[in-house]
Tab-separated table of C-alpha atoms in Angstrom:
chain	number	residue	atom	x	y	z
A	1	MET	CA	67.144	-36.004	176.228
A	2	LYS	CA	65.356	-37.351	173.254
A	3	GLU	CA	66.367	-34.451	171.229
A	4	LEU	CA	70.066	-35.056	172.549
A	5	LEU	CA	70.026	-38.576	171.363
A	6	SER	CA	68.420	-37.985	168.203
A	7	ASN	CA	70.587	-34.957	167.290
A	8	LYS	CA	73.238	-36.654	165.196
A	9	LYS	CA	75.821	-33.785	165.900
A	10	SER	CA	75.454	-34.253	169.362
A	11	ILE	CA	76.105	-37.821	169.500
A	12	ASN	CA	78.884	-37.626	167.209
A	13	THR	CA	80.369	-34.812	169.458
A	14	VAL	CA	80.005	-36.896	172.558
A	15	THR	CA	81.582	-39.898	170.655
A	16	ILE	CA	84.784	-38.055	169.394
A	17	LEU	CA	85.171	-36.591	172.812
A	18	PHE	CA	85.181	-39.998	174.526
A	19	PHE	CA	87.401	-41.474	171.979
A	20	VAL	CA	90.000	-38.584	171.802
A	21	GLY	CA	89.636	-38.665	175.886
A	22	LEU	CA	90.701	-42.068	175.822
A	23	LEU	CA	93.647	-41.755	173.336
A	24	LEU	CA	95.017	-38.866	175.389
A	25	SER	CA	94.751	-40.951	178.436
A	26	ILE	CA	97.382	-43.398	177.070
A	27	ILE	CA	99.901	-41.224	175.784
A	28	PRO	CA	102.160	-41.405	178.752
A	29	ILE	CA	102.007	-44.951	178.910
A	30	ILE	CA	103.016	-45.044	175.249
A	31	VAL	CA	105.716	-42.500	175.853
A	32	ALA	CA	107.072	-44.616	179.167
A	33	SER	CA	107.208	-47.676	176.910
A	34	PHE	CA	110.377	-46.412	175.075
A	35	TYR	CA	112.403	-47.004	178.255
A	36	SER	CA	111.127	-50.309	178.703
A	37	HIS	CA	113.408	-53.406	178.155
A	38	PRO	CA	113.350	-57.059	178.128
A	39	LEU	CA	112.927	-58.861	181.338
A	40	ALA	CA	113.082	-62.544	182.863
A	41	ASP	CA	111.341	-64.963	180.434
A	42	ASP	CA	111.650	-62.653	177.543
A	43	PHE	CA	115.271	-63.993	177.395
A	44	ASN	CA	114.469	-67.540	177.911
A	45	PHE	CA	111.836	-67.784	175.287
A	46	SER	CA	113.183	-65.701	172.627
A	47	ALA	CA	116.751	-66.880	172.862
A	48	LYS	CA	116.735	-68.987	170.037
A	49	VAL	CA	115.136	-66.519	167.524
A	50	HIS	CA	117.565	-63.869	168.626
A	51	GLN	CA	120.580	-66.010	167.871
A	52	VAL	CA	119.023	-66.850	164.499
A	53	PHE	CA	118.466	-63.204	163.778
A	54	VAL	CA	122.001	-61.658	164.855
A	55	ASN	CA	123.408	-64.407	162.936
A	56	GLY	CA	121.495	-63.258	159.548
A	57	GLY	CA	119.099	-65.743	159.466
A	58	GLY	CA	115.901	-65.327	157.162
A	59	LEU	CA	112.133	-65.610	157.851
A	60	PHE	CA	112.051	-69.385	157.673
A	61	GLU	CA	115.084	-69.683	159.964
A	62	ILE	CA	113.492	-67.405	162.373
A	63	LEU	CA	110.061	-69.434	162.291
A	64	PHE	CA	111.861	-72.698	162.685
A	65	ALA	CA	113.475	-71.365	165.818
A	66	ALA	CA	110.057	-70.286	167.148
A	67	PHE	CA	108.613	-73.436	166.443
A	68	SER	CA	111.653	-75.098	167.839
A	69	GLN	CA	110.783	-73.008	171.203
A	70	VAL	CA	107.308	-74.109	171.142
A	71	GLY	CA	108.375	-77.935	171.086
A	72	GLU	CA	111.128	-77.633	173.803
A	73	SER	CA	108.583	-75.670	175.818
A	74	TYR	CA	105.759	-78.001	175.353
A	75	ASN	CA	108.041	-80.982	176.540
A	76	GLY	CA	109.893	-79.183	179.131
A	77	TRP	CA	107.814	-76.567	180.773
A	78	GLN	CA	104.126	-75.828	179.459
A	79	GLY	CA	101.826	-76.839	176.880
A	80	LEU	CA	100.654	-73.204	175.859
A	81	TYR	CA	101.834	-73.359	172.476
A	82	SER	CA	100.383	-70.436	171.042
A	83	ALA	CA	101.902	-68.354	174.083
A	84	SER	CA	105.131	-70.080	173.506
A	85	PHE	CA	105.196	-69.155	169.797
A	86	PHE	CA	104.558	-65.447	170.422
A	87	ASN	CA	106.823	-65.404	173.318
A	88	SER	CA	109.414	-66.451	171.209
A	89	LEU	CA	109.039	-63.426	168.963
A	90	GLN	CA	109.267	-60.657	171.505
A	91	PRO	CA	110.124	-57.397	169.715
A	92	ALA	CA	113.601	-56.887	171.314
A	93	ALA	CA	114.759	-60.383	169.659
A	94	PHE	CA	115.299	-58.335	166.364
A	95	SER	CA	116.208	-54.634	168.029
A	96	GLU	CA	116.591	-53.360	171.644
A	97	ASN	CA	115.026	-50.286	170.143
A	98	LEU	CA	111.718	-52.005	169.391
A	99	TYR	CA	110.520	-53.224	172.899
A	100	PHE	CA	108.370	-50.527	173.137
A	101	LEU	CA	106.168	-52.249	170.671
A	102	THR	CA	105.468	-54.507	173.729
A	103	THR	CA	103.135	-51.785	175.020
A	104	VAL	CA	101.678	-50.665	171.667
A	105	ILE	CA	100.673	-54.181	170.461
A	106	ILE	CA	99.273	-55.050	173.860
A	107	LEU	CA	97.192	-51.734	174.232
A	108	LEU	CA	96.167	-51.901	170.529
A	109	SER	CA	95.042	-55.300	170.792
A	110	LEU	CA	93.054	-54.525	174.132
A	111	ILE	CA	91.392	-51.509	172.715
A	112	VAL	CA	90.422	-52.927	169.186
A	113	SER	CA	89.159	-56.126	170.405
A	114	THR	CA	87.042	-54.493	173.097
A	115	PHE	CA	85.656	-51.933	170.204
A	116	PHE	CA	85.018	-55.049	168.027
A	117	ILE	CA	83.148	-57.062	170.359
A	118	ILE	CA	80.882	-54.155	171.837
A	119	ILE	CA	80.125	-52.786	168.388
A	120	THR	CA	79.299	-56.321	167.356
A	121	LEU	CA	77.069	-56.784	170.226
A	122	PHE	CA	75.057	-53.495	169.580
A	123	SER	CA	74.823	-54.146	165.679
A	124	SER	CA	73.189	-57.631	166.713
A	125	PHE	CA	70.527	-55.769	168.873
A	126	GLY	CA	69.998	-53.111	166.568
A	127	LEU	CA	71.552	-50.369	168.779
A	128	ASP	CA	73.652	-47.213	167.500
A	129	LYS	CA	77.096	-48.246	167.016
A	130	ARG	CA	78.303	-44.867	168.298
A	131	PHE	CA	76.997	-45.452	171.601
A	132	ALA	CA	79.320	-48.727	171.334
A	133	VAL	CA	82.016	-46.408	170.910
A	134	ILE	CA	81.263	-44.427	174.121
A	135	ILE	CA	80.681	-47.731	176.303
A	136	SER	CA	83.856	-49.285	174.920
A	137	CYS	CA	85.872	-46.108	176.144
A	138	ILE	CA	84.220	-46.049	179.285
A	139	ILE	CA	85.299	-49.802	179.865
A	140	LEU	CA	88.732	-49.224	178.385
A	141	PHE	CA	89.417	-46.218	180.480
A	142	LEU	CA	88.730	-47.923	183.547
A	143	SER	CA	90.420	-51.249	182.646
A	144	ILE	CA	93.619	-49.395	181.747
A	145	GLN	CA	93.887	-46.805	184.258
A	146	LEU	CA	92.781	-48.791	187.325
A	147	VAL	CA	94.571	-52.152	186.108
A	148	VAL	CA	95.350	-54.325	188.956
A	149	ASP	CA	99.120	-54.981	188.017
A	150	LYS	CA	100.489	-52.402	185.583
A	151	HIS	CA	104.073	-53.456	184.974
A	152	GLU	CA	102.643	-57.173	183.957
A	153	ALA	CA	99.857	-55.528	181.958
A	154	PHE	CA	101.726	-53.221	179.493
A	155	PHE	CA	105.287	-53.342	179.885
A	156	TRP	CA	106.402	-56.736	179.970
A	157	TRP	CA	106.137	-59.022	176.619
A	158	ASN	CA	105.994	-62.420	178.119
A	159	GLY	CA	103.639	-61.795	180.789
A	160	ALA	CA	101.044	-59.360	178.609
A	161	GLU	CA	101.345	-61.307	175.594
A	162	ALA	CA	100.283	-64.784	177.199
A	163	TYR	CA	97.296	-63.176	178.956
A	164	THR	CA	96.192	-59.824	177.734
A	165	LEU	CA	97.043	-60.702	173.933
A	166	MET	CA	95.325	-63.936	174.356
A	167	TYR	CA	92.269	-62.446	175.958
A	168	SER	CA	92.004	-60.052	173.327
A	169	PHE	CA	92.160	-62.602	170.493
A	170	SER	CA	89.263	-64.589	172.414
A	171	LEU	CA	87.160	-61.059	172.360
A	172	VAL	CA	87.589	-61.304	168.456
A	173	LEU	CA	86.769	-65.117	168.066
A	174	ILE	CA	83.763	-64.292	170.357
A	175	SER	CA	82.724	-61.337	167.984
A	176	LEU	CA	83.132	-63.424	164.864
A	177	ILE	CA	81.069	-66.228	166.316
A	178	ILE	CA	78.145	-63.734	166.727
A	179	ARG	CA	78.749	-62.098	163.360
A	180	MET	CA	78.528	-65.638	161.977
A	181	TYR	CA	75.062	-66.221	163.391
A	182	PHE	CA	73.913	-62.824	161.982
A	183	ALA	CA	75.408	-62.818	158.414
A	184	ARG	CA	73.051	-62.537	155.670
A	185	LYS	CA	75.438	-63.725	153.095
A	186	ASN	CA	76.959	-67.260	152.847
A	187	VAL	CA	80.255	-65.814	151.734
A	188	MET	CA	80.421	-63.648	154.856
A	189	ARG	CA	79.414	-66.384	157.033
A	190	ILE	CA	82.455	-68.567	155.618
A	191	VAL	CA	84.950	-65.682	155.978
A	192	TYR	CA	83.934	-65.153	159.646
A	193	PHE	CA	84.010	-69.057	159.888
A	194	VAL	CA	87.554	-69.634	158.661
A	195	PHE	CA	88.966	-66.728	160.952
A	196	SER	CA	87.151	-68.143	163.828
A	197	LEU	CA	88.633	-71.533	163.113
A	198	LEU	CA	92.524	-69.883	163.122
A	199	LEU	CA	91.622	-67.926	166.246
A	200	ALA	CA	90.129	-70.791	168.059
A	201	VAL	CA	93.541	-72.702	167.434
A	202	VAL	CA	95.397	-70.095	168.902
A	203	VAL	CA	93.225	-69.175	171.905
A	204	GLY	CA	93.041	-73.080	172.717
A	205	GLY	CA	96.682	-72.915	173.119
A	206	GLY	CA	96.880	-69.311	174.841
A	207	ASN	CA	96.457	-69.739	178.405
A	208	PHE	CA	94.347	-71.844	180.239
A	209	SER	CA	92.014	-69.415	181.873
A	210	THR	CA	91.099	-67.679	178.505
A	211	GLY	CA	90.871	-71.151	176.689
A	212	LEU	CA	88.583	-72.647	179.510
A	213	ILE	CA	86.056	-69.566	179.846
A	214	THR	CA	86.181	-69.244	175.925
A	215	THR	CA	85.393	-73.051	175.490
A	216	VAL	CA	82.433	-72.459	178.138
A	217	LEU	CA	80.902	-69.538	176.315
A	218	LEU	CA	80.829	-71.168	172.888
A	219	GLY	CA	79.477	-74.139	174.035
A	220	ILE	CA	76.641	-72.027	176.014
A	221	GLY	CA	76.386	-70.220	172.471
A	222	ILE	CA	75.746	-73.903	170.568
A	223	ILE	CA	72.923	-74.744	173.266
A	224	ILE	CA	71.183	-71.363	172.686
A	225	VAL	CA	71.281	-71.102	168.754
A	226	PHE	CA	70.001	-74.756	168.558
A	227	LYS	CA	66.554	-74.201	168.215
A	228	THR	CA	66.938	-70.842	166.494
A	229	ASN	CA	69.461	-71.351	163.584
A	230	ILE	CA	70.258	-74.984	163.142
A	231	LYS	CA	71.931	-74.374	160.055
A	232	ILE	CA	74.793	-72.503	161.934
A	233	ILE	CA	75.417	-75.500	164.247
A	234	PRO	CA	77.896	-77.358	162.086
A	235	TYR	CA	80.081	-74.091	161.841
A	236	TYR	CA	79.755	-73.595	165.559
A	237	SER	CA	80.602	-77.172	166.326
A	238	ILE	CA	83.606	-77.382	164.143
A	239	VAL	CA	84.961	-74.106	165.810
A	240	PHE	CA	84.245	-75.649	169.142
A	241	ALA	CA	86.126	-78.791	168.414
A	242	ALA	CA	89.072	-76.825	167.246
A	243	LEU	CA	88.905	-74.910	170.592
A	244	LEU	CA	88.491	-77.804	172.505
A	245	THR	CA	91.204	-79.743	170.904
A	246	GLY	CA	93.669	-76.861	171.230
A	247	PHE	CA	92.934	-76.745	174.800
A	248	ILE	CA	93.309	-80.410	175.410
A	249	ILE	CA	96.547	-80.308	173.675
A	250	SER	CA	97.616	-77.710	175.929
A	251	VAL	CA	96.651	-79.327	179.033
A	252	ILE	CA	98.143	-82.923	178.485
A	253	ALA	CA	101.470	-81.362	177.473
A	254	PRO	CA	104.492	-83.550	179.279
A	255	GLY	CA	105.987	-80.077	180.298
A	256	ASN	CA	102.847	-79.533	182.492
A	257	SER	CA	103.920	-82.197	184.907
A	258	VAL	CA	107.402	-80.528	185.231
A	259	ARG	CA	106.074	-77.453	186.234
A	260	ALA	CA	103.278	-78.901	188.332
A	261	ALA	CA	105.948	-80.923	190.418
A	262	GLU	CA	106.962	-77.080	191.897
A	263	VAL	CA	103.548	-76.564	193.190
A	264	THR	CA	100.722	-78.030	194.822
A	265	GLY	CA	97.274	-77.713	193.409
A	266	GLU	CA	93.669	-78.393	194.557
A	267	SER	CA	91.285	-81.029	193.969
A	268	PRO	CA	88.665	-80.104	191.063
A	269	ILE	CA	85.820	-79.754	193.663
A	270	MET	CA	87.905	-77.336	195.961
A	271	ALA	CA	89.016	-75.536	192.893
A	272	ILE	CA	85.469	-74.999	191.532
A	273	ILE	CA	84.267	-73.748	195.038
A	274	HIS	CA	87.172	-71.527	195.566
A	275	SER	CA	86.470	-70.434	191.823
A	276	VAL	CA	83.071	-68.994	193.282
A	277	PHE	CA	84.463	-67.706	196.209
A	278	TYR	CA	87.460	-65.566	194.815
A	279	ALA	CA	85.049	-64.248	191.668
A	280	PHE	CA	82.719	-62.804	194.526
A	281	THR	CA	85.550	-61.301	196.352
A	282	PHE	CA	87.096	-59.905	193.191
A	283	ILE	CA	84.145	-58.295	192.324
A	284	ALA	CA	83.324	-56.856	195.663
A	285	SER	CA	86.972	-55.471	196.042
A	286	TRP	CA	87.089	-54.208	192.303
A	287	THR	CA	83.982	-52.299	192.686
A	288	GLY	CA	84.990	-48.882	193.997
A	289	LEU	CA	83.465	-45.274	193.497
A	290	CYS	CA	85.433	-44.934	190.084
A	291	GLN	CA	83.867	-48.262	188.736
A	292	ILE	CA	80.443	-47.282	190.176
A	293	ALA	CA	80.664	-43.650	188.487
A	294	GLY	CA	81.155	-45.614	185.155
A	295	PHE	CA	78.488	-48.201	185.871
A	296	ILE	CA	75.865	-45.438	186.654
A	297	LEU	CA	76.884	-43.804	183.252
A	298	ILE	CA	76.672	-47.032	181.393
A	299	ALA	CA	73.322	-47.611	183.169
A	300	LEU	CA	72.116	-44.250	181.963
A	301	PHE	CA	72.679	-45.057	178.181
A	302	ALA	CA	71.386	-48.657	178.799
A	303	MET	CA	67.780	-47.451	180.316
A	304	ILE	CA	67.493	-45.154	177.013
A	305	LEU	CA	68.813	-47.490	174.261
A	306	THR	CA	66.851	-50.645	175.700
A	307	LYS	CA	63.573	-48.715	175.348
A	308	ARG	CA	64.645	-48.822	171.493
A	309	THR	CA	64.697	-52.452	170.798
A	310	ASN	CA	62.041	-55.194	170.622
A	311	TYR	CA	64.277	-57.875	172.554
A	312	LYS	CA	62.470	-59.520	175.384
A	313	TYR	CA	64.727	-59.364	178.344
A	314	LYS	CA	63.127	-62.340	180.107
A	315	TYR	CA	65.570	-63.710	182.765
A	316	PRO	CA	67.819	-61.115	184.460
A	317	PHE	CA	68.505	-63.103	187.716
A	318	LEU	CA	68.958	-66.483	185.696
A	319	VAL	CA	71.308	-64.510	183.230
A	320	LEU	CA	73.189	-63.020	186.330
A	321	ILE	CA	73.719	-66.377	187.839
A	322	ILE	CA	74.989	-67.889	184.439
A	323	THR	CA	77.192	-64.907	183.855
A	324	PHE	CA	78.913	-64.909	187.073
A	325	LEU	CA	79.405	-68.690	187.007
A	326	VAL	CA	81.309	-68.347	183.518
A	327	PHE	CA	83.165	-65.468	184.777
A	328	ALA	CA	84.280	-68.045	187.816
A	329	THR	CA	85.417	-70.436	185.398
A	330	GLN	CA	88.579	-68.532	184.396
A	331	LEU	CA	89.731	-68.793	188.111
A	332	THR	CA	89.430	-72.619	188.214
A	333	PRO	CA	92.366	-73.774	186.242
A	334	SER	CA	95.149	-71.751	188.269
A	335	LEU	CA	93.358	-72.855	191.598
A	336	TYR	CA	93.674	-76.356	190.219
A	337	ALA	CA	97.244	-76.456	189.258
A	338	MET	CA	98.708	-74.056	191.836
A	339	SER	CA	96.143	-73.412	194.607
A	340	SER	CA	96.139	-69.674	193.857
A	341	VAL	CA	94.291	-67.242	191.583
A	342	GLY	CA	97.701	-66.619	189.538
A	343	SER	CA	100.091	-63.600	189.267
A	344	GLY	CA	99.321	-60.143	188.560
A	345	ARG	CA	99.031	-60.694	184.762
A	346	GLN	CA	96.358	-63.645	185.141
A	347	VAL	CA	94.343	-61.477	187.476
A	348	ASN	CA	94.562	-58.450	184.842
A	349	ILE	CA	92.180	-60.422	182.617
A	350	TYR	CA	89.978	-61.227	185.166
A	351	TYR	CA	89.621	-57.634	185.789
A	352	TYR	CA	89.224	-56.961	182.142
A	353	SER	CA	86.438	-59.387	181.871
A	354	TYR	CA	84.734	-58.044	185.261
A	355	TYR	CA	83.726	-54.984	183.133
A	356	PHE	CA	81.989	-57.232	180.669
A	357	LEU	CA	80.392	-59.061	183.350
A	358	VAL	CA	78.924	-55.950	184.977
A	359	SER	CA	78.115	-53.863	181.842
A	360	PHE	CA	76.451	-56.980	180.384
A	361	ASN	CA	74.079	-57.310	183.341
A	362	ILE	CA	73.477	-53.778	183.514
A	363	PHE	CA	72.042	-53.695	180.071
A	364	TYR	CA	70.120	-56.733	180.770
A	365	PHE	CA	68.380	-55.687	183.825
A	366	CYS	CA	67.715	-52.205	182.463
A	367	GLY	CA	66.169	-54.042	179.121
A	368	TRP	CA	64.160	-56.115	181.668
A	369	ILE	CA	63.032	-52.887	183.681
A	370	ASN	CA	62.050	-51.175	180.330
A	371	SER	CA	60.040	-54.161	179.221
A	372	ARG	CA	58.238	-54.810	182.581
A	373	LYS	CA	57.559	-51.127	182.722
A	374	ILE	CA	58.833	-51.182	186.201
A	375	VAL	CA	60.358	-47.417	185.935
A	376	LYS	CA	58.299	-45.295	183.845
A	377	ILE	CA	60.725	-42.672	182.278
A	378	ARG	CA	59.573	-40.458	179.447
A	379	ILE	CA	62.585	-39.443	177.593
A	380	GLN	CA	61.318	-36.434	176.012
A	381	ASN	CA	60.611	-34.802	179.220
A	382	ILE	CA	64.098	-35.206	180.820
A	383	ARG	CA	65.664	-31.545	180.973
A	384	LYS	CA	69.048	-30.607	179.997
A	385	SER	CA	69.295	-29.270	183.652
A	386	TYR	CA	68.690	-32.824	184.661
A	387	ILE	CA	71.346	-34.139	182.501
A	388	LEU	CA	73.791	-31.674	183.361
A	389	CYS	CA	73.076	-32.681	187.186
A	390	SER	CA	73.482	-36.219	186.448
A	391	CYS	CA	76.750	-35.616	184.855
A	392	LEU	CA	78.295	-33.698	187.726
A	393	ILE	CA	77.069	-36.365	190.277
A	394	ILE	CA	78.899	-39.095	187.995
A	395	VAL	CA	81.960	-36.764	187.710
A	396	GLY	CA	82.020	-36.087	191.602
A	397	ILE	CA	81.693	-40.002	192.541
A	398	PHE	CA	84.474	-40.390	190.193
A	399	ILE	CA	86.823	-38.079	191.513
A	400	GLY	CA	85.784	-39.046	195.107
A	401	GLY	CA	86.776	-42.620	193.682
A	402	CYS	CA	90.018	-41.338	192.350
A	403	PHE	CA	90.932	-39.880	196.065
A	404	ASN	CA	90.083	-43.270	197.421
A	405	TYR	CA	92.060	-45.309	194.884
A	406	GLY	CA	95.079	-42.570	195.112
A	407	PHE	CA	95.398	-40.537	192.145
A	408	HIS	CA	99.154	-41.626	191.793
A	409	ASN	CA	98.164	-45.248	191.407
A	410	ILE	CA	96.227	-44.415	188.319
A	411	THR	CA	98.184	-45.385	185.294
A	412	LEU	CA	97.914	-42.437	183.557
A	413	VAL	CA	99.335	-40.255	186.670
A	414	ASP	CA	101.858	-42.661	187.470
A	415	THR	CA	103.567	-42.786	184.126
A	416	ALA	CA	103.282	-39.069	183.555
A	417	PHE	CA	104.874	-38.066	186.765
A	418	SER	CA	107.412	-40.751	186.535
A	419	LEU	CA	108.460	-39.193	183.154
A	420	LYS	CA	108.390	-35.963	184.515
A	421	ASN	CA	110.695	-36.901	187.412
A	422	GLY	CA	113.096	-38.929	184.940
A	423	THR	CA	112.816	-42.470	186.657
A	424	PRO	CA	112.141	-44.568	183.613
A	425	GLN	CA	114.764	-42.497	181.575
A	426	MET	CA	117.350	-43.258	184.636
A	427	TYR	CA	116.098	-47.013	184.359
A	428	SER	CA	116.708	-47.218	180.786
A	429	LEU	CA	120.034	-45.924	181.171
A	430	GLU	CA	121.009	-48.133	183.798
A	431	TYR	CA	119.778	-51.178	182.167
A	432	MET	CA	121.484	-50.504	178.875
A	433	ASP	CA	124.805	-49.870	180.868
A	434	ARG	CA	124.339	-53.616	182.085
A	435	ILE	CA	123.407	-54.968	178.652
A	436	ASP	CA	126.368	-53.236	177.294
A	437	LYS	CA	128.895	-54.690	179.806
A	438	ILE	CA	127.407	-58.169	179.467
A	439	LYS	CA	127.939	-57.721	175.560
A	440	SER	CA	131.537	-56.800	176.228
A	441	GLY	CA	132.325	-59.888	178.325
A	442	THR	CA	131.724	-58.452	181.880
A	443	THR	CA	130.168	-61.487	183.571
A	444	THR	CA	129.588	-59.736	187.225
A	445	ILE	CA	127.264	-56.713	187.252
A	446	SER	CA	125.249	-54.638	189.640
A	447	ASP	CA	121.698	-54.602	189.924
A	448	ILE	CA	119.565	-51.722	188.585
A	449	GLU	CA	118.935	-49.230	191.362
A	450	THR	CA	116.114	-47.214	189.761
A	451	VAL	CA	113.233	-49.153	188.826
A	452	PRO	CA	109.549	-47.393	188.117
A	453	ASP	CA	106.744	-49.036	190.135
A	454	PHE	CA	105.280	-49.993	186.645
A	455	PHE	CA	108.388	-51.733	185.602
A	456	SER	CA	109.523	-55.284	186.657
A	457	LYS	CA	112.812	-55.587	188.403
A	458	PHE	CA	116.032	-56.792	186.575
A	459	ASP	CA	115.760	-59.832	188.922
A	460	ILE	CA	119.444	-61.412	188.494
A	461	LYS	CA	121.120	-63.187	191.496
A	462	GLU	CA	124.440	-63.858	192.774
A	463	ASP	CA	123.891	-67.479	191.622
A	464	PRO	CA	125.010	-67.901	187.980
A	465	ASN	CA	122.810	-70.850	187.671
A	466	TYR	CA	119.294	-68.800	188.592
A	467	TRP	CA	116.787	-69.229	185.959
A	468	THR	CA	116.969	-65.595	185.072
A	469	ASN	CA	121.011	-65.540	185.012
A	470	ARG	CA	120.746	-68.579	182.727
A	471	GLY	CA	118.435	-67.035	180.326
A	472	ILE	CA	120.131	-63.625	179.883
A	473	ALA	CA	123.617	-65.636	179.673
A	474	ASN	CA	121.803	-67.903	176.687
A	475	TYR	CA	120.187	-64.889	175.140
A	476	TYR	CA	123.673	-63.080	174.663
A	477	ASN	CA	125.813	-66.114	174.152
A	478	VAL	CA	127.922	-65.667	177.351
A	479	GLU	CA	129.116	-68.464	179.601
A	480	LYS	CA	127.791	-67.185	182.681
A	481	ILE	CA	126.272	-64.073	184.463
A	482	THR	CA	126.354	-63.153	188.152
A	483	LEU	CA	124.867	-60.125	190.512
A	484	LYS	CA	127.652	-58.026	192.153
A	485	SER	CA	127.428	-58.502	195.844
A	486	LYS	CA	126.902	-55.545	197.893
C-alpha cells in the first residue's frame, strides 16, 4: 500500500479514473437539460429583464431591470436580494434555447466549489491534492446521483439558483477565508480578502439557511484563530460584518412579512429544538449502503493520509458535536418561518452539506485514532490482495445500496433511460407547442401530458389569476392565460 501511494503514476491514474468517472456520470444529466424549459417563478422574476431584452435593451437597461426586480421583490415578497437578482437573469430570458445553461451552471458551480474547498483543506493540512480530487469525486458522485430532489436541484433555475448556487458560493467563501489565513504574501491575502468581501455580500442575501450557517462558521473561525493569528482578525471581522449585514438586510425586508402572512412559523426555541431533531433524522435516513460504501472508502484514505501530518486531533467528540450543531443551524430559519424544513431545493443543500459533515468527522476521527495509536496499521505490510478485497467489498456494498435505493432513482440512470424512451424530447415538443400558441395569441391552452419525473410540471390552472398563469402572461406580454378544462 505504501508503494502504491508513493507511486506517482498509480496515484495519477486513480485520480484520473475518478475524475473521468464523475464527468461521464453527468453526461446524461447535461443532455437532458437541452429539453428543459422555464417554469413557475422563472417567469415571475425574469419578466422585466425579458421584456427589456426583446425590446432591444442594452446591458445597462437589463441590469436596471434586474435591480428593479430586486427592489420589487424586497418590498413585496422576500428579502433575499442576491437570489432575486440572479433569478431575474435566468438564461431563457435571453433565448429559449439557452435554458440548458441552468443545469450547466448549477452543476459546474457545485463541482468547482466542492473541489475548491476540499483542495484548500488538503493544502492547509499538507496533504496530497490528488487525494483531494479523489475525495471530491466521491462526495460529488453521491451528492449528484442520489440527490433528494432532482428536478429542483438541476433543471429549474429559480429553485436551483437560490439554493445550490448560493450554497456553492458559500463553499468558495469559506475556502477563501481559509486561504487568507495561510497566505504567505500580503498581496494574496488582500486578493482573498477582496473576493471574500464580495462573496459575503452575495451569500448574505442568498438564502437564509446558507446565510446563517456561513455566518456561524465564520464566527467560529474568528474564535479559533484569535489566539493563533491576531493579524488576520481585522480581515475576518470585516468579512463577518459584511456577511452579517447582508443577512440582517434580508431578514428585515418588508416583503418577508407579506410572505409570512401565508404561513405559520415556530417559536425560536422550538425551531432550534426541531432543527436538532430533523438534522439527526436526515442523517439517519440518508446514510444508506451507497453512502456507507463511500464513507468506508474515504475512511481508508483518511487512515493513511492522517499518518502523514503532524496535526494533533485532540477533541474528536467535541468536534463531532459542534459540527453537528452547525449542520443543524441551517434548518432553523425555515422551521422558524414556515414550521417546515423547506421544499426539495432547500433540503438538497442540507444533503450536500451532510457529506461534508460526515467526511470531515471521518478524517478527524481517523487522525485521532492514528495520533493515539489505537489501531496500529503498518502501511508497508498491507498487500495488494487486501486492497483488492477491500475494493470489492466496497463495490459490493455500493451495488447493494443501489438495489435498495432503486437503480431507476439514480439521477444518471433516470435521465439516461428517459432520454432513450424519448420522454424529455416529447415534453419539450409539448412545452414549445404551448408557448408558440401563447405567443400567437391563444389564451386557453391544454396542460403538458408528458413530464419526466426529473422535470417539474407546467403548473397552470383554469383560474387566470393563479400566480403561475399571471407570471407567464406578464412574461409574454399577453392579457391572460387559462388552462383548458378536461
